[in-house]
PDB file of C-alpha atoms in Angstrom:
ATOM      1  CA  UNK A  58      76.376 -13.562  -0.896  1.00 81.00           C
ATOM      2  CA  UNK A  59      75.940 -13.401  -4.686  1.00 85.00           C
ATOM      3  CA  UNK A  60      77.878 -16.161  -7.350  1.00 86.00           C
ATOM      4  CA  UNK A  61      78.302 -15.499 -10.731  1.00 89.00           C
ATOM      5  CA  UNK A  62      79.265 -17.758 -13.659  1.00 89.00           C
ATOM      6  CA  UNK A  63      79.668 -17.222 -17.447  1.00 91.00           C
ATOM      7  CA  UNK A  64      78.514 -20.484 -19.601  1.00 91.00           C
ATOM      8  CA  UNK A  65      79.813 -19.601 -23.459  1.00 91.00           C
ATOM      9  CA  UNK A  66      79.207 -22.630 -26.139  1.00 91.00           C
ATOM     10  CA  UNK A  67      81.717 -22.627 -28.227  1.00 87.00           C
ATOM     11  CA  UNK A  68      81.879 -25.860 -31.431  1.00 86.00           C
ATOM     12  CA  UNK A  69      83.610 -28.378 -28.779  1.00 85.00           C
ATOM     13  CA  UNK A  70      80.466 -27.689 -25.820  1.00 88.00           C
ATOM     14  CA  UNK A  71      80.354 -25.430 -23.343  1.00 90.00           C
ATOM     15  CA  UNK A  72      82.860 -23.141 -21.169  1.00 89.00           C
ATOM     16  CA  UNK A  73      82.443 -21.956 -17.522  1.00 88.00           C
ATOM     17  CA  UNK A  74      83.708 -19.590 -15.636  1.00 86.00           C
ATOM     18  CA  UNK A  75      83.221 -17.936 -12.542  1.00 80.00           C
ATOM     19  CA  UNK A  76      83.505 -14.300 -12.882  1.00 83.00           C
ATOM     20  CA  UNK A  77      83.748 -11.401 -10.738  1.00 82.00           C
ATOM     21  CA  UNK A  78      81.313  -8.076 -11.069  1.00 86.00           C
ATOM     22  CA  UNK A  79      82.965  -6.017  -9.267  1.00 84.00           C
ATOM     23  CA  UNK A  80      83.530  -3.424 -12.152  1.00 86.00           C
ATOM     24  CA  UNK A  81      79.918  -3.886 -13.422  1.00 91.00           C
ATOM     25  CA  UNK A  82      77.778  -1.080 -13.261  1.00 91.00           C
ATOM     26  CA  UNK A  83      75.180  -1.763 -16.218  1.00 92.00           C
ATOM     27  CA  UNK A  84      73.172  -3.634 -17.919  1.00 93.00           C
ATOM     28  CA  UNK A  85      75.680  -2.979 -21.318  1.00 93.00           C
ATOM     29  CA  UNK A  86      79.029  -3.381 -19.007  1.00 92.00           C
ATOM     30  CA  UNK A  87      77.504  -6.774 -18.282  1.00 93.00           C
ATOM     31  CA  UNK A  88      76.617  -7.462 -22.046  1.00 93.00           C
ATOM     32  CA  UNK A  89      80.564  -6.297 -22.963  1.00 92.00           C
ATOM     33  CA  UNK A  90      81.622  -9.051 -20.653  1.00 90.00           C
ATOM     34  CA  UNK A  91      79.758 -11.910 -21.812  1.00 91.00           C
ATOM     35  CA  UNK A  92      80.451 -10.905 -25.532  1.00 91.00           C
ATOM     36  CA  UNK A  93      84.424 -10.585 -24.538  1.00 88.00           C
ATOM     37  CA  UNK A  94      84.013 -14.304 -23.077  1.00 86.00           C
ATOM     38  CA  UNK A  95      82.310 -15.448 -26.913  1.00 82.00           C
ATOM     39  CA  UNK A  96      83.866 -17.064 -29.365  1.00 76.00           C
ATOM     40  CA  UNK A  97      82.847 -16.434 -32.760  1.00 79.00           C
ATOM     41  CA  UNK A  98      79.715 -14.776 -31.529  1.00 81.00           C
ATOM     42  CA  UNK A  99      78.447 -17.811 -29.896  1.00 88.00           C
ATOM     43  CA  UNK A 100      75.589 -17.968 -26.820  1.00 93.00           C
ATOM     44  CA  UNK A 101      77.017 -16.699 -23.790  1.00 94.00           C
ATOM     45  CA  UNK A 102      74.913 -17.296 -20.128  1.00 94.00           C
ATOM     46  CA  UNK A 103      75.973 -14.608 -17.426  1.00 93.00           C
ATOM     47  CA  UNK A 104      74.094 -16.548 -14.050  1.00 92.00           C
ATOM     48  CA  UNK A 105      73.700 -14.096 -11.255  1.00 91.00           C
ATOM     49  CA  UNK A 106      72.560 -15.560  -7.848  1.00 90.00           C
ATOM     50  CA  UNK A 107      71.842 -13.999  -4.295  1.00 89.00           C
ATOM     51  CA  UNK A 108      71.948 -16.882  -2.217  1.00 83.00           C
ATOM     52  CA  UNK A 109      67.921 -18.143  -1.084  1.00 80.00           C
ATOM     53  CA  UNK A 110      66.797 -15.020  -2.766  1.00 89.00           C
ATOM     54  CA  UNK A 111      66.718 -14.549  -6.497  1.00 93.00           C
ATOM     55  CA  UNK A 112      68.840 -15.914  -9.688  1.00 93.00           C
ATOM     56  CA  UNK A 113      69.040 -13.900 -13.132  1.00 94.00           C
ATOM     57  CA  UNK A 114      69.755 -15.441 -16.559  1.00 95.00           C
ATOM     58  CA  UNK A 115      71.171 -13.163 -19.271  1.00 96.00           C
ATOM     59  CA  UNK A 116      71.422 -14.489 -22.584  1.00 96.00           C
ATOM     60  CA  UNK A 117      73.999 -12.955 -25.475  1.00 95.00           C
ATOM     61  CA  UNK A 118      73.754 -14.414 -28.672  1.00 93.00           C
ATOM     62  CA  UNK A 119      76.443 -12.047 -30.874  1.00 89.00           C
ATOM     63  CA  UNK A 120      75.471  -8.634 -31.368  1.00 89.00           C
ATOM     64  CA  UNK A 121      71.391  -9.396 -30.621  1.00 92.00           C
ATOM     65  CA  UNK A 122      70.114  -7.408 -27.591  1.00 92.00           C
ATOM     66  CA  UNK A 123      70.776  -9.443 -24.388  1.00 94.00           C
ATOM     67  CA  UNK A 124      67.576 -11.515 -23.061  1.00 95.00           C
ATOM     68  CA  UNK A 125      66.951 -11.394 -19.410  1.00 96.00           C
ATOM     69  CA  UNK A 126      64.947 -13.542 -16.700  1.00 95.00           C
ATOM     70  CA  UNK A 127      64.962 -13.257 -13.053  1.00 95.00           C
ATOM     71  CA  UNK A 128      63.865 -15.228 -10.551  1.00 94.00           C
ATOM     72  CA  UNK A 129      62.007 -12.834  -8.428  1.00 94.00           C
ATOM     73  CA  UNK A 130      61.700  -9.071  -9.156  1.00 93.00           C
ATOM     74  CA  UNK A 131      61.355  -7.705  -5.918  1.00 93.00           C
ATOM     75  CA  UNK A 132      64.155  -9.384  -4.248  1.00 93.00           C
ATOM     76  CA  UNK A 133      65.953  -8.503  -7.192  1.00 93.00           C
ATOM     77  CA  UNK A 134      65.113  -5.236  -6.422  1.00 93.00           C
ATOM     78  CA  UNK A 135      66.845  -5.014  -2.982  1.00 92.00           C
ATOM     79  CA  UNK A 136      70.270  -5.610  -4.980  1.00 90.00           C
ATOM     80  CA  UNK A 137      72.716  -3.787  -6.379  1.00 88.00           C
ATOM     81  CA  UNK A 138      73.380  -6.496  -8.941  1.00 89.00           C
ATOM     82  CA  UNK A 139      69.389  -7.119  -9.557  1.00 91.00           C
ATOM     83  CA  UNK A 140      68.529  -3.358 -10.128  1.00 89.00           C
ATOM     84  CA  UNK A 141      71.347  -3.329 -12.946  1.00 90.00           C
ATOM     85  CA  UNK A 142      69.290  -6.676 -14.249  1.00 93.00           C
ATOM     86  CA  UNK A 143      65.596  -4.376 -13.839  1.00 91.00           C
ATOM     87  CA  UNK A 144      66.042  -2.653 -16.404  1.00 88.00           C
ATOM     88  CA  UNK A 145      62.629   0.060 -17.371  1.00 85.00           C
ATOM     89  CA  UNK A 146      62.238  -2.054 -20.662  1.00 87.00           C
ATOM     90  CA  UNK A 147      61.635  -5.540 -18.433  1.00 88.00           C
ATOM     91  CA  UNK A 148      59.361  -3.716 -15.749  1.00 86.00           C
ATOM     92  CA  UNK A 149      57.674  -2.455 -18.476  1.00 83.00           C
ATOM     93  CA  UNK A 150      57.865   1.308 -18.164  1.00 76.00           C
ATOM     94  CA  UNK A 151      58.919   3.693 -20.272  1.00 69.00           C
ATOM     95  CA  UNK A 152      62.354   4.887 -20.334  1.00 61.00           C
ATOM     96  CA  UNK A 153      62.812   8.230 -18.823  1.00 56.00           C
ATOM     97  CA  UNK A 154      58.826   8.087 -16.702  1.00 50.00           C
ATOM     98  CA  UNK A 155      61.201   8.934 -13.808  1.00 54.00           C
ATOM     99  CA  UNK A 156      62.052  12.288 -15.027  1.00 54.00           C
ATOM    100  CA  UNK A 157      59.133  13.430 -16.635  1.00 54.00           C
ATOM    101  CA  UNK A 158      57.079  12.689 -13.069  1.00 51.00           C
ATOM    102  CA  UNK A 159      59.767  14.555 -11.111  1.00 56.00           C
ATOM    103  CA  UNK A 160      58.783  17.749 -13.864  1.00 55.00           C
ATOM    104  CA  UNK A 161      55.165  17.130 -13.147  1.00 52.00           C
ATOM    105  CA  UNK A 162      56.000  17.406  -9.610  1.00 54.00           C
ATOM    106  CA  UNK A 163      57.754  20.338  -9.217  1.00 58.00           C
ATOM    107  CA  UNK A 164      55.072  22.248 -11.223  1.00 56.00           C
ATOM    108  CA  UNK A 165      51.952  21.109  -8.989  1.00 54.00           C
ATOM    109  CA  UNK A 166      52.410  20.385  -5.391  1.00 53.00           C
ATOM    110  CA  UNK A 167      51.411  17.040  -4.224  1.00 52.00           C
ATOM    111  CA  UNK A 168      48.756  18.573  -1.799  1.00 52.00           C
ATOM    112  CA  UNK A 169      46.768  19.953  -4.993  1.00 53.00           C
ATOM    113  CA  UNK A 170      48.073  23.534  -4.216  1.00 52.00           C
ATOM    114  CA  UNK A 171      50.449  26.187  -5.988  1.00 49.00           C
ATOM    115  CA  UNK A 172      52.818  27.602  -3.494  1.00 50.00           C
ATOM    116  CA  UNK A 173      52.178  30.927  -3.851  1.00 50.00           C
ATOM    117  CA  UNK A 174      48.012  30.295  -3.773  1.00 45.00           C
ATOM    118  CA  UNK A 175      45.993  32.998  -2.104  1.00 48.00           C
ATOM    119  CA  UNK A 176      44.830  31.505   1.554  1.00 50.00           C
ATOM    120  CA  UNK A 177      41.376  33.189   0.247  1.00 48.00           C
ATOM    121  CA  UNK A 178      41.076  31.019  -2.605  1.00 48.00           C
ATOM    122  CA  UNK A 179      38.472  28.982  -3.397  1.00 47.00           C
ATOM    123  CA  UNK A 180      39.498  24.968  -2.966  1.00 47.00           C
ATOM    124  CA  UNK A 181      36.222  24.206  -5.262  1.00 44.00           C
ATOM    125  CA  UNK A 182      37.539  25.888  -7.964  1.00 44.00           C
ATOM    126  CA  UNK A 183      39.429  22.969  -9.878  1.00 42.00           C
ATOM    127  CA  UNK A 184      40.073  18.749  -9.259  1.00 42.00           C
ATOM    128  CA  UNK A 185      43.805  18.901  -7.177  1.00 43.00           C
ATOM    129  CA  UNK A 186      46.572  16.542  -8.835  1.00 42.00           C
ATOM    130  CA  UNK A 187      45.390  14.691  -5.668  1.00 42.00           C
ATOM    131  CA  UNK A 188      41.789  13.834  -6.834  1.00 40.00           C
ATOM    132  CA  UNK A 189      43.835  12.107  -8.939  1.00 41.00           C
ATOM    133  CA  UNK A 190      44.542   8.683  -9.041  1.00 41.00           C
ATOM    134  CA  UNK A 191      47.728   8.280  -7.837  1.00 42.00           C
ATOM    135  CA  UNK A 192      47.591   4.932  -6.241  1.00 46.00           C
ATOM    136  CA  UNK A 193      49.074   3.090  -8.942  1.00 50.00           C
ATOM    137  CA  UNK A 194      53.225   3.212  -8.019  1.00 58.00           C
ATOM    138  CA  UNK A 195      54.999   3.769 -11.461  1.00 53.00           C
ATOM    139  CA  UNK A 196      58.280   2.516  -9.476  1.00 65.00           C
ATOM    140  CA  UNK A 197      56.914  -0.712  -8.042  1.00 76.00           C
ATOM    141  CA  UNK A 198      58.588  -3.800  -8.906  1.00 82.00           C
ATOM    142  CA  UNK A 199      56.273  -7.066  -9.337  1.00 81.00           C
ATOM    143  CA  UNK A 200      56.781 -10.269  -7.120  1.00 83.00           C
ATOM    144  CA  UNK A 201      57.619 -13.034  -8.694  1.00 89.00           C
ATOM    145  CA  UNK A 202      59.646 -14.031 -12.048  1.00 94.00           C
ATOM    146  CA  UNK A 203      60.202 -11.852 -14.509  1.00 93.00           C
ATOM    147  CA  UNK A 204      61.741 -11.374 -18.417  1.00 94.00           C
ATOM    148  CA  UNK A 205      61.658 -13.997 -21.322  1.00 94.00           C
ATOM    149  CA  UNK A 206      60.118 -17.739 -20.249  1.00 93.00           C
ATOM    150  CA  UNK A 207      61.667 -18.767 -23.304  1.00 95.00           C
ATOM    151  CA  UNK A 208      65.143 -17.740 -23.184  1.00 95.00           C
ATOM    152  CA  UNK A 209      66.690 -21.128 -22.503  1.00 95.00           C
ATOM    153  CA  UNK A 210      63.972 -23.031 -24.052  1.00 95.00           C
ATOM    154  CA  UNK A 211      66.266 -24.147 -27.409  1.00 94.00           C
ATOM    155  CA  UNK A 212      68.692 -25.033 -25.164  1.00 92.00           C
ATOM    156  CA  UNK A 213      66.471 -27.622 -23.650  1.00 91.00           C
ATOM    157  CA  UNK A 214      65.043 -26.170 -20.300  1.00 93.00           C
ATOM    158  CA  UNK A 215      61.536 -25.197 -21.009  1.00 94.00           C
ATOM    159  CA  UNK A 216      59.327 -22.457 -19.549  1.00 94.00           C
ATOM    160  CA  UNK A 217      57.899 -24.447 -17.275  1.00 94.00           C
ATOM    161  CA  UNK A 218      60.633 -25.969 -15.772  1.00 93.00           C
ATOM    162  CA  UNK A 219      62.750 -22.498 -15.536  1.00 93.00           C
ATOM    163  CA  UNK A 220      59.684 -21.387 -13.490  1.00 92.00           C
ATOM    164  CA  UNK A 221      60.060 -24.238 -10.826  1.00 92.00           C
ATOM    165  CA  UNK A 222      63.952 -23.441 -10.622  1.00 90.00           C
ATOM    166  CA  UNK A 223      64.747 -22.026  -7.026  1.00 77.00           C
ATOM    167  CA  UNK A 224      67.850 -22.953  -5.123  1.00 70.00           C
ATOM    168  CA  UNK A 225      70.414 -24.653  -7.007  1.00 78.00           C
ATOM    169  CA  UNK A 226      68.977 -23.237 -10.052  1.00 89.00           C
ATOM    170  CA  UNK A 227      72.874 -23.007 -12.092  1.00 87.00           C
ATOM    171  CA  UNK A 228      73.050 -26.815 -11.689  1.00 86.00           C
ATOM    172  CA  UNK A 229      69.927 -27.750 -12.935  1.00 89.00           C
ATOM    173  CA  UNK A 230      70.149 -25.191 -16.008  1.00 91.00           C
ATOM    174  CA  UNK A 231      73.687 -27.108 -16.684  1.00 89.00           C
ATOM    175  CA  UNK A 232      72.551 -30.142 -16.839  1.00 90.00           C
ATOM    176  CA  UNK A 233      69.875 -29.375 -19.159  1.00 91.00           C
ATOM    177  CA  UNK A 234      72.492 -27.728 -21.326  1.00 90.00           C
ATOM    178  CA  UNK A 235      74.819 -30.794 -20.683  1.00 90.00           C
ATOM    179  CA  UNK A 236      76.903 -28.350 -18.744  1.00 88.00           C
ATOM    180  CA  UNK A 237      77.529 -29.562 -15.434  1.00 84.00           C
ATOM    181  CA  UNK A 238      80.859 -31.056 -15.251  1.00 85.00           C
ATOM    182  CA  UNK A 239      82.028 -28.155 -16.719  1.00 83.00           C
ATOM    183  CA  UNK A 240      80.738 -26.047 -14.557  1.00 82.00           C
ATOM    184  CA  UNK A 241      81.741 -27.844 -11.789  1.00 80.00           C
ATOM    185  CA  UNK A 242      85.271 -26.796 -12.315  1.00 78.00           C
ATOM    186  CA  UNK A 243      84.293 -23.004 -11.341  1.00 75.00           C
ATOM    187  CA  UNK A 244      82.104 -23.675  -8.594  1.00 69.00           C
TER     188      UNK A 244
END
């Protein structure tokens, strides 16, 4: 079961609203819909939560790039709103990886052999793809919290108390914002 809630500050204090993500698909469809719920270009908060698995916090401030932190990756992972949160930026890869290992794939099987080698042919001859190391898995997602530490930090929950957020998390990050009775109102 996921809940999600927009927080936008505004000059009189903060908005909530619970909001639905059903026509969400990306990262940038869920950046249009926080900067549709701004004011004046104000901070907007999208809060994603699976239920006793993972939370996300994505931060819009105008027309910056949207800041992102997530509870835990890998549970993250296993949903269809998380992996639209994962983005190859956060995990740290480099955008398009995917493709350009699917290329390198198709030109060397993963055995170490061409498909139309000789059966005669020497195996000594050259190191397979194989001898390789290929342990490291360029599409594994890290346990554990991920994203900016910070990105609530001016709004006065630090690092180090976002990291000891689990369940509940929305109602302890509105009440550091000062947030919570109007957030109540949506939940």
């Amino acid at each position: 079961m996921y809940f999600a809630a927009l927080l936008a500050r505004t000059e009189d204090g903060w908005e909530a609203s619970d909001t639905e993500l059903d026509d969400v698909e990306t990262l940038s469809d869920l950046t249009d819909l926080a900067r549709e719920a701004s004011m004046d270009e104000d901070t907007v908060l999208v809060y994603i939560e699976q239920e006793d698995a993972w939370f996300g916090v994505i931060r819009v401030d105008g027309e910056e790039d949207p800041r992102i932190y997530i509870s835990d990756a890998s549970a993250a992972a296993r949903s269809s709103y998380g992996e639209i949160l994962l983005t190859d930026e956060l995990l740290g890869r480099e955008p398009g990886a995917e493709v350009e290992i699917a290329a390198l794939e198709e030109l060397v099987d993963l055995d170490g052999t061409e498909e139309d080698a000789d059966d005669g042919a020497d195996d000594r001859a050259a190191p397979a793809v194989t001898d390789l190391d290929l342990d490291h898995d360029p599409d594994a997602v890290p346990a554990g919290p991920i994203g900016e530490l910070g990105i609530l930090a001016d709004l006065g929950l630090s690092e180090k108390e976002l990291l000891t957020l689990r369940t509940d998390a929305l109602v302890e990050i509105a009440d550091a914002l000062g947030a919570a009775e109007v957030l109540e109102t949506v939940r």
